[in-house]
Amino acid sequence: MRKRAWRAPFIMLIAGLTVAGAAVANNDGALRGHGGPVKSVAISPDGKGALTGSFDYSMIYWRLDEEPARIGSRISDHDGAVNGARFVPGADQAVTASDDGSVALWDLSSGALIHRFKGHTHKVVSVAVTRDGRWAASAAWDRTVRLWDLKAMKPGPVLEGHDNTVNAVVFSNDGQFVYSAGYNGEIRQWKVAGGEPVRTVYKHGWGINVMAGTGHGFHLLFGSLDGSVGMVELASGQLVRTLHRFERPVLSLTSLPEHNTVAAGSGDGFIYVWDTVSWKAKYQHQFTEGPVWALAFSGDGKGMYFGGLDDHVAYWQMDPDRPFEVAQSEAPRRFQKSEGLDPGERQFARKCSICHSLGADHANRAGPSLIGVFGRKVGTVPGYAYSASLKGADFVWNEHTIDRLFAEGPEKFVPGTKMPLQKMSKQDERLALINYLKRATKGEAQKDTSQSGG
């Protein structure tokens, strides 16, 4: 088994590289263009395209058949993070699942919305598509799985029975069944036609985050909160193999049956790759910058695309083994631990820079630019799609309101906001952040963290 530790490259994100058709991959194979952490990645069956979903509310369709890879289309019409994206077999289309509670069908050539499916009442965290492209299934934190008819563009059955959040969904090879799993640790089987429950296949002692098939249809892989990667025999419902136990939860799982390989990524930054003939680990890789939320093999099985806290999707060439070409930048990455940062700048990097920049342009970010935020009425940056709650709010951003935002938490301070939970209980940390923002939003900060892609 080959082992390698890698420190994520420090890349300056250039706005001109994010337009459709622009080249956004260097010779290190990374895909650059998002303005926030990457939540999902999928490779087309022919290996010529990729889909990436991000915390910046967008999905990007990449043309991998060109050198360097380029953006074919960018879709930014969700009102929340894009947690999943899948190609629709036999069509130039993709399906996305989002924190905004919707599932959407897109035309990849134009980037146009074909249809938006609504029905979930909480964030949708996983999506799958049958091999014939007829059905999509979505798993959500409203404790349901929903089926969607992609041909008729109509909602299908609602699968109810989980007593907690549902995190993962997978179709059987023939498309007749769908399997779901979630926080209660149960893997359930349902009929696609009619949506009737079939059985509880397996009960794990911990919550299940992700699932993947092995290709032949006899087994199902799962990744759990307890760090275990397990394989269940579908016929018997028995756990027949535990591939590994990470120190942190398993956050991503992928398989490439035609090359007899599966892989898992964890919260402690590790990726393991196994040979499904011997079930021995072939490679181990440590992504030191944080959790691995997204994994997908390249079409030829010789490499791996993966994503996490950084704005780009990294590429790991496994066969033949090639050293990473690390690109350097003077600006630190958002999540790089730096002893030299001002305390307020450190809080901005950790709490704010995922969504907000300190530059004039807020393109490809989940939130608007913070330039000129002090003294600005809430919800008034031109061109930004605010939530209804912020549009209807009537206050001005100042030291007092920003302090309340982080002391109480966004969901309490402005109920209904799209802002994620970022609560700071320590008054000295809030004061340091406010003082830094007062300087930075006037262009007086020692370092502009937005130049790191944050």
C-alpha positions as semicolon CSV with decimal commas, in nm:
position;residue;x (nm);y (nm);z (nm)
1;M;0,000;0,000;0,000
2;R;0,139;0,338;-0,099
3;K;0,114;0,623;0,149
4;R;0,140;0,991;0,085
5;A;0,066;1,306;0,278
6;W;-0,005;1,620;0,081
7;R;-0,053;1,980;0,180
8;A;-0,318;2,153;-0,029
9;P;-0,178;2,409;-0,274
10;F;-0,214;2,777;-0,194
11;I;-0,395;2,906;-0,501
12;M;-0,505;3,259;-0,579
13;L;-0,852;3,241;-0,735
14;I;-0,869;3,473;-1,035
15;A;-1,213;3,602;-1,126
16;G;-1,143;3,580;-1,499
17;L;-1,102;3,204;-1,474
18;T;-1,456;3,137;-1,362
19;V;-1,644;3,221;-1,681
20;A;-1,776;2,945;-1,905
21;G;-1,518;2,828;-2,155
22;A;-1,218;2,953;-1,959
23;A;-0,934;2,718;-1,873
24;V;-0,934;2,655;-1,499
25;A;-0,703;2,357;-1,458
26;N;-0,326;2,373;-1,429
27;N;-0,096;2,084;-1,509
28;D;-0,161;1,953;-1,157
29;G;-0,508;1,845;-1,278
30;A;-0,701;2,049;-1,021
31;L;-1,036;2,203;-1,119
32;R;-1,055;2,567;-1,008
33;G;-1,360;2,787;-1,034
34;H;-1,573;2,755;-0,720
35;G;-1,592;3,024;-0,455
36;G;-1,643;2,792;-0,159
37;P;-1,582;2,441;-0,026
38;V;-1,663;2,152;-0,259
39;K;-1,943;1,920;-0,143
40;S;-1,970;1,674;-0,434
41;V;-1,797;1,551;-0,750
42;A;-1,915;1,307;-1,017
43;I;-1,752;1,184;-1,339
44;S;-1,954;1,107;-1,652
45;P;-1,974;0,742;-1,766
46;D;-1,744;0,816;-2,062
47;G;-1,494;0,997;-1,838
48;K;-1,511;1,313;-2,049
49;G;-1,706;1,532;-1,808
50;A;-1,729;1,615;-1,438
51;L;-1,988;1,777;-1,213
52;T;-1,890;1,958;-0,895
53;G;-2,125;2,103;-0,634
54;S;-2,017;2,364;-0,384
55;F;-2,102;2,562;-0,076
56;D;-2,104;2,867;-0,309
57;Y;-2,456;2,757;-0,424
58;S;-2,332;2,650;-0,767
59;M;-2,272;2,342;-0,979
60;I;-2,003;2,345;-1,248
61;Y;-1,998;2,118;-1,551
62;W;-1,637;2,054;-1,654
63;R;-1,508;1,941;-1,993
64;L;-1,234;1,694;-1,901
65;D;-1,180;1,594;-2,265
66;E;-0,995;1,920;-2,328
67;E;-0,644;2,011;-2,214
68;P;-0,653;2,185;-1,980
69;A;-1,004;2,110;-1,857
70;R;-1,247;2,398;-1,890
71;I;-1,588;2,500;-1,761
72;G;-1,867;2,394;-1,996
73;S;-2,141;2,563;-1,794
74;R;-2,195;2,704;-1,448
75;I;-2,530;2,678;-1,271
76;S;-2,590;2,918;-0,982
77;D;-2,968;2,915;-0,939
78;H;-2,991;2,730;-0,607
79;D;-3,049;2,922;-0,283
80;G;-2,824;2,696;-0,079
81;A;-2,519;2,474;-0,098
82;V;-2,522;2,212;-0,375
83;N;-2,468;1,885;-0,187
84;G;-2,503;1,643;-0,476
85;A;-2,486;1,640;-0,856
86;R;-2,534;1,344;-1,091
87;F;-2,528;1,294;-1,467
88;V;-2,848;1,167;-1,630
89;P;-2,749;0,867;-1,847
90;G;-2,841;0,901;-2,213
91;A;-2,903;1,275;-2,194
92;D;-2,699;1,594;-2,181
93;Q;-2,850;1,666;-1,841
94;A;-2,768;1,668;-1,471
95;V;-2,961;1,651;-1,144
96;T;-2,866;1,852;-0,835
97;A;-2,967;1,841;-0,468
98;S;-2,939;2,145;-0,245
99;D;-2,963;2,286;0,103
100;D;-3,253;2,496;-0,029
101;G;-3,469;2,180;-0,018
102;S;-3,504;2,138;-0,393
103;V;-3,393;1,889;-0,658
104;A;-3,333;2,035;-1,004
105;L;-3,287;1,904;-1,359
106;W;-3,049;2,101;-1,584
107;D;-2,946;2,118;-1,947
108;L;-2,566;2,094;-1,945
109;S;-2,507;2,253;-2,285
110;S;-2,681;2,578;-2,198
111;G;-2,687;2,563;-1,818
112;A;-3,063;2,626;-1,833
113;L;-3,305;2,495;-1,573
114;I;-3,535;2,227;-1,718
115;H;-3,740;2,161;-1,406
116;R;-3,722;2,219;-1,032
117;F;-3,874;1,949;-0,811
118;K;-4,012;2,069;-0,478
119;G;-4,152;1,878;-0,185
120;H;-3,878;1,836;0,073
121;T;-3,907;2,058;0,379
122;H;-3,539;2,049;0,479
123;K;-3,199;2,035;0,313
124;V;-3,145;1,765;0,050
125;V;-2,808;1,598;0,103
126;S;-2,793;1,311;-0,147
127;V;-2,924;1,234;-0,495
128;A;-2,905;0,928;-0,722
129;V;-3,021;0,851;-1,078
130;T;-3,119;0,515;-1,229
131;R;-2,903;0,373;-1,508
132;D;-3,180;0,427;-1,764
133;G;-3,213;0,794;-1,664
134;R;-3,581;0,761;-1,575
135;W;-3,583;0,817;-1,200
136;A;-3,399;1,032;-0,949
137;A;-3,411;0,975;-0,574
138;S;-3,327;1,231;-0,308
139;A;-3,250;1,195;0,062
140;A;-3,323;1,484;0,297
141;W;-3,309;1,592;0,656
142;D;-3,689;1,599;0,668
143;R;-3,662;1,220;0,727
144;T;-3,792;1,128;0,382
145;V;-3,673;0,995;0,048
146;R;-3,853;1,125;-0,259
147;L;-3,864;0,979;-0,609
148;W;-3,881;1,206;-0,914
149;D;-3,982;1,106;-1,268
150;L;-3,721;1,278;-1,486
151;K;-3,898;1,197;-1,813
152;A;-4,245;1,314;-1,715
153;M;-4,095;1,580;-1,483
154;K;-4,340;1,487;-1,209
155;P;-4,299;1,392;-0,843
156;G;-4,311;1,022;-0,763
157;P;-4,367;0,834;-0,436
158;V;-4,260;0,974;-0,100
159;L;-4,076;0,712;0,107
160;E;-4,144;0,759;0,477
161;G;-4,029;0,547;0,769
162;H;-3,692;0,677;0,885
163;D;-3,716;0,828;1,233
164;N;-3,428;1,070;1,180
165;T;-3,240;1,250;0,903
166;V;-3,178;1,055;0,581
167;N;-2,825;1,104;0,450
168;A;-2,774;0,868;0,157
169;V;-2,965;0,705;-0,128
170;V;-2,861;0,445;-0,391
171;F;-3,052;0,262;-0,668
172;S;-3,020;-0,108;-0,746
173;N;-2,854;-0,188;-1,079
174;D;-3,187;-0,270;-1,246
175;G;-3,356;0,042;-1,108
176;Q;-3,635;-0,156;-0,942
177;F;-3,527;-0,080;-0,585
178;V;-3,382;0,212;-0,395
179;Y;-3,182;0,191;-0,072
180;S;-3,171;0,465;0,190
181;A;-2,972;0,521;0,508
182;G;-2,938;0,789;0,770
183;Y;-2,865;0,901;1,121
184;N;-3,045;0,609;1,288
185;G;-2,801;0,363;1,126
186;E;-3,064;0,171;0,927
187;I;-3,034;0,075;0,560
188;R;-3,382;0,037;0,412
189;Q;-3,502;-0,109;0,083
190;W;-3,799;0,029;-0,113
191;K;-3,975;-0,052;-0,441
192;V;-3,937;0,223;-0,699
193;A;-4,275;0,136;-0,853
194;G;-4,523;0,251;-0,592
195;G;-4,265;0,333;-0,325
196;E;-4,364;0,047;-0,094
197;P;-4,116;-0,047;0,181
198;V;-3,958;-0,389;0,134
199;R;-3,749;-0,439;0,447
200;T;-3,482;-0,304;0,676
201;V;-3,169;-0,455;0,522
202;Y;-2,920;-0,381;0,799
203;K;-2,894;-0,197;1,130
204;H;-2,563;-0,037;1,217
205;G;-2,490;0,085;1,567
206;W;-2,399;0,434;1,443
207;G;-2,542;0,676;1,191
208;I;-2,465;0,618;0,823
209;N;-2,344;0,914;0,617
210;V;-2,280;0,768;0,270
211;M;-2,344;0,458;0,057
212;A;-2,221;0,314;-0,274
213;G;-2,281;0,001;-0,479
214;T;-2,006;-0,243;-0,571
215;G;-2,121;-0,287;-0,932
216;H;-2,237;-0,649;-0,939
217;G;-2,547;-0,577;-0,731
218;F;-2,489;-0,827;-0,451
219;H;-2,339;-0,595;-0,189
220;L;-2,373;-0,240;-0,062
221;L;-2,095;-0,031;0,091
222;F;-2,157;0,225;0,366
223;G;-1,957;0,482;0,559
224;S;-2,050;0,562;0,917
225;L;-2,021;0,822;1,191
226;D;-1,803;0,578;1,386
227;G;-1,543;0,589;1,107
228;S;-1,614;0,241;0,974
229;V;-1,643;0,142;0,607
230;G;-1,859;-0,170;0,588
231;M;-1,995;-0,403;0,322
232;V;-2,341;-0,559;0,357
233;E;-2,462;-0,861;0,162
234;L;-2,803;-0,759;0,030
235;A;-2,953;-1,109;0,018
236;S;-2,881;-1,193;0,383
237;G;-2,856;-0,844;0,531
238;Q;-2,532;-0,945;0,701
239;L;-2,221;-0,734;0,747
240;V;-1,966;-0,943;0,558
241;R;-1,665;-0,714;0,570
242;T;-1,529;-0,406;0,748
243;L;-1,277;-0,248;0,515
244;H;-1,138;0,009;0,756
245;R;-1,213;0,215;1,063
246;F;-1,108;0,579;1,037
247;E;-1,057;0,794;1,344
248;R;-1,323;1,037;1,219
249;P;-1,659;0,989;1,042
250;V;-1,663;0,865;0,682
251;L;-1,786;1,152;0,463
252;S;-1,746;1,023;0,106
253;L;-1,757;0,690;-0,075
254;T;-1,721;0,598;-0,443
255;S;-1,672;0,291;-0,660
256;L;-1,552;0,213;-1,012
257;P;-1,667;-0,145;-1,077
258;E;-1,507;-0,178;-1,421
259;H;-1,167;-0,121;-1,258
260;N;-1,243;-0,321;-0,941
261;T;-1,180;-0,030;-0,706
262;V;-1,363;0,152;-0,428
263;A;-1,253;0,447;-0,216
264;A;-1,358;0,629;0,100
265;G;-1,274;0,970;0,244
266;S;-1,300;1,077;0,605
267;G;-1,324;1,372;0,838
268;D;-0,959;1,330;0,938
269;G;-0,844;1,402;0,582
270;F;-0,760;1,046;0,472
271;I;-0,852;0,867;0,150
272;Y;-0,824;0,489;0,123
273;V;-0,850;0,295;-0,205
274;W;-0,922;-0,080;-0,213
275;D;-0,899;-0,350;-0,478
276;T;-1,239;-0,527;-0,481
277;V;-1,086;-0,859;-0,591
278;S;-0,852;-0,904;-0,295
279;W;-1,017;-0,635;-0,078
280;K;-0,673;-0,512;0,016
281;A;-0,589;-0,143;0,043
282;K;-0,396;-0,025;-0,263
283;Y;-0,336;0,338;-0,173
284;Q;-0,363;0,574;0,121
285;H;-0,360;0,950;0,090
286;Q;-0,384;1,222;0,354
287;F;-0,551;1,548;0,258
288;T;-0,413;1,755;0,545
289;E;-0,632;2,062;0,495
290;G;-0,951;1,909;0,631
291;P;-1,239;1,670;0,563
292;V;-1,288;1,489;0,232
293;W;-1,650;1,557;0,135
294;A;-1,629;1,456;-0,231
295;L;-1,464;1,165;-0,415
296;A;-1,476;1,030;-0,771
297;F;-1,241;0,815;-0,977
298;S;-1,126;0,942;-1,315
299;G;-1,282;0,755;-1,605
300;D;-0,971;0,545;-1,667
301;G;-0,939;0,455;-1,299
302;K;-0,585;0,591;-1,281
303;G;-0,665;0,900;-1,077
304;M;-0,896;1,046;-0,816
305;Y;-1,077;1,380;-0,798
306;F;-1,156;1,492;-0,444
307;G;-1,278;1,801;-0,265
308;G;-1,324;1,949;0,079
309;L;-1,269;2,286;0,243
310;D;-1,072;2,434;-0,047
311;D;-1,235;2,610;-0,341
312;H;-1,093;2,367;-0,595
313;V;-1,119;1,997;-0,670
314;A;-0,777;1,834;-0,637
315;Y;-0,652;1,556;-0,863
316;W;-0,451;1,263;-0,729
317;Q;-0,276;1,055;-0,996
318;M;-0,240;0,704;-0,857
319;D;-0,123;0,502;-1,159
320;P;0,150;0,574;-1,244
321;D;0,222;0,745;-0,914
322;R;0,307;1,112;-0,974
323;P;0,415;1,373;-0,716
324;F;0,178;1,663;-0,665
325;E;0,273;1,989;-0,831
326;V;0,197;2,226;-0,547
327;A;0,124;2,582;-0,655
328;Q;0,231;2,848;-0,406
329;S;0,072;3,182;-0,325
330;E;0,171;3,467;-0,096
331;A;-0,178;3,474;0,053
332;P;-0,265;3,201;0,306
333;R;-0,552;2,966;0,240
334;R;-0,868;3,030;0,440
335;F;-0,824;2,727;0,661
336;Q;-0,447;2,727;0,690
337;K;-0,340;2,755;1,053
338;S;-0,111;3,054;1,081
339;E;0,045;3,177;1,402
340;G;0,111;3,517;1,249
341;L;-0,248;3,617;1,177
342;D;-0,418;3,900;1,361
343;P;-0,681;3,748;1,598
344;G;-0,962;3,919;1,410
345;E;-0,828;3,809;1,073
346;R;-0,810;3,453;1,202
347;Q;-1,177;3,468;1,305
348;F;-1,270;3,608;0,964
349;A;-1,082;3,327;0,791
350;R;-1,257;3,062;0,998
351;K;-1,606;3,207;1,031
352;C;-1,671;3,435;0,735
353;S;-1,444;3,371;0,438
354;I;-1,630;3,063;0,313
355;C;-1,916;3,290;0,204
356;H;-1,779;3,646;0,193
357;S;-1,494;3,828;0,024
358;L;-1,326;4,155;0,114
359;G;-1,311;4,256;-0,251
360;A;-1,561;4,451;-0,457
361;D;-1,678;4,144;-0,650
362;H;-1,896;3,879;-0,482
363;A;-1,924;3,654;-0,788
364;N;-1,904;3,280;-0,715
365;R;-1,957;3,331;-0,343
366;A;-2,246;3,225;-0,123
367;G;-2,263;3,571;0,038
368;P;-2,214;3,932;-0,075
369;S;-1,891;4,130;-0,048
370;L;-1,833;4,293;0,291
371;I;-1,673;4,607;0,147
372;G;-1,854;4,904;0,301
373;V;-2,062;4,686;0,533
374;F;-2,048;4,928;0,830
375;G;-2,331;5,177;0,797
376;R;-2,499;4,980;0,517
377;K;-2,866;4,885;0,539
378;V;-2,912;4,510;0,547
379;G;-2,997;4,338;0,217
380;T;-2,892;4,619;-0,017
381;V;-2,581;4,502;-0,210
382;P;-2,677;4,536;-0,579
383;G;-2,697;4,211;-0,773
384;Y;-2,699;3,975;-0,475
385;A;-2,997;3,739;-0,430
386;Y;-3,090;3,791;-0,065
387;S;-3,333;3,572;0,127
388;A;-3,680;3,713;0,187
389;S;-3,601;3,753;0,558
390;L;-3,301;3,980;0,491
391;K;-3,487;4,174;0,223
392;G;-3,760;4,245;0,476
393;A;-3,528;4,330;0,765
394;D;-3,490;4,691;0,874
395;F;-3,156;4,756;1,042
396;V;-2,807;4,880;0,962
397;W;-2,486;4,681;0,997
398;N;-2,269;4,830;1,272
399;E;-2,065;4,715;1,572
400;H;-2,379;4,637;1,772
401;T;-2,569;4,442;1,504
402;I;-2,264;4,240;1,395
403;D;-2,195;4,154;1,759
404;R;-2,555;4,035;1,801
405;L;-2,534;3,833;1,478
406;F;-2,251;3,618;1,614
407;A;-2,357;3,621;1,980
408;E;-2,710;3,496;1,905
409;G;-2,641;3,312;1,579
410;P;-2,784;3,407;1,236
411;E;-3,086;3,176;1,264
412;K;-3,202;3,358;1,579
413;F;-3,094;3,710;1,489
414;V;-3,258;3,698;1,143
415;P;-3,493;3,395;1,130
416;G;-3,518;3,250;0,780
417;T;-3,179;3,376;0,666
418;K;-2,962;3,171;0,429
419;M;-2,659;3,240;0,650
420;P;-2,521;2,919;0,804
421;L;-2,479;2,873;1,177
422;Q;-2,173;3,071;1,285
423;K;-2,203;3,145;1,655
424;M;-1,922;3,295;1,865
425;S;-1,973;3,272;2,239
426;K;-1,655;3,457;2,343
427;Q;-1,690;3,834;2,351
428;D;-1,318;3,897;2,295
429;E;-1,329;3,694;1,971
430;R;-1,632;3,887;1,847
431;L;-1,461;4,217;1,930
432;A;-1,144;4,110;1,747
433;L;-1,348;4,017;1,440
434;I;-1,541;4,346;1,444
435;N;-1,222;4,551;1,476
436;Y;-1,065;4,360;1,189
437;L;-1,373;4,406;0,970
438;K;-1,376;4,780;1,042
439;R;-1,024;4,802;0,900
440;A;-1,058;4,542;0,624
441;T;-1,383;4,668;0,477
442;K;-1,219;5,009;0,432
443;G;-0,917;4,848;0,265
444;E;-0,688;4,902;0,565
445;A;-0,631;4,542;0,674
446;Q;-0,275;4,418;0,670
447;K;-0,377;4,126;0,450
448;D;-0,678;4,083;0,222
449;T;-0,799;3,733;0,302
450;S;-1,026;3,739;-0,005
451;Q;-0,717;3,701;-0,221
452;S;-0,679;3,348;-0,091
453;G;-1,007;3,248;-0,252
454;G;-1,211;3,299;0,069
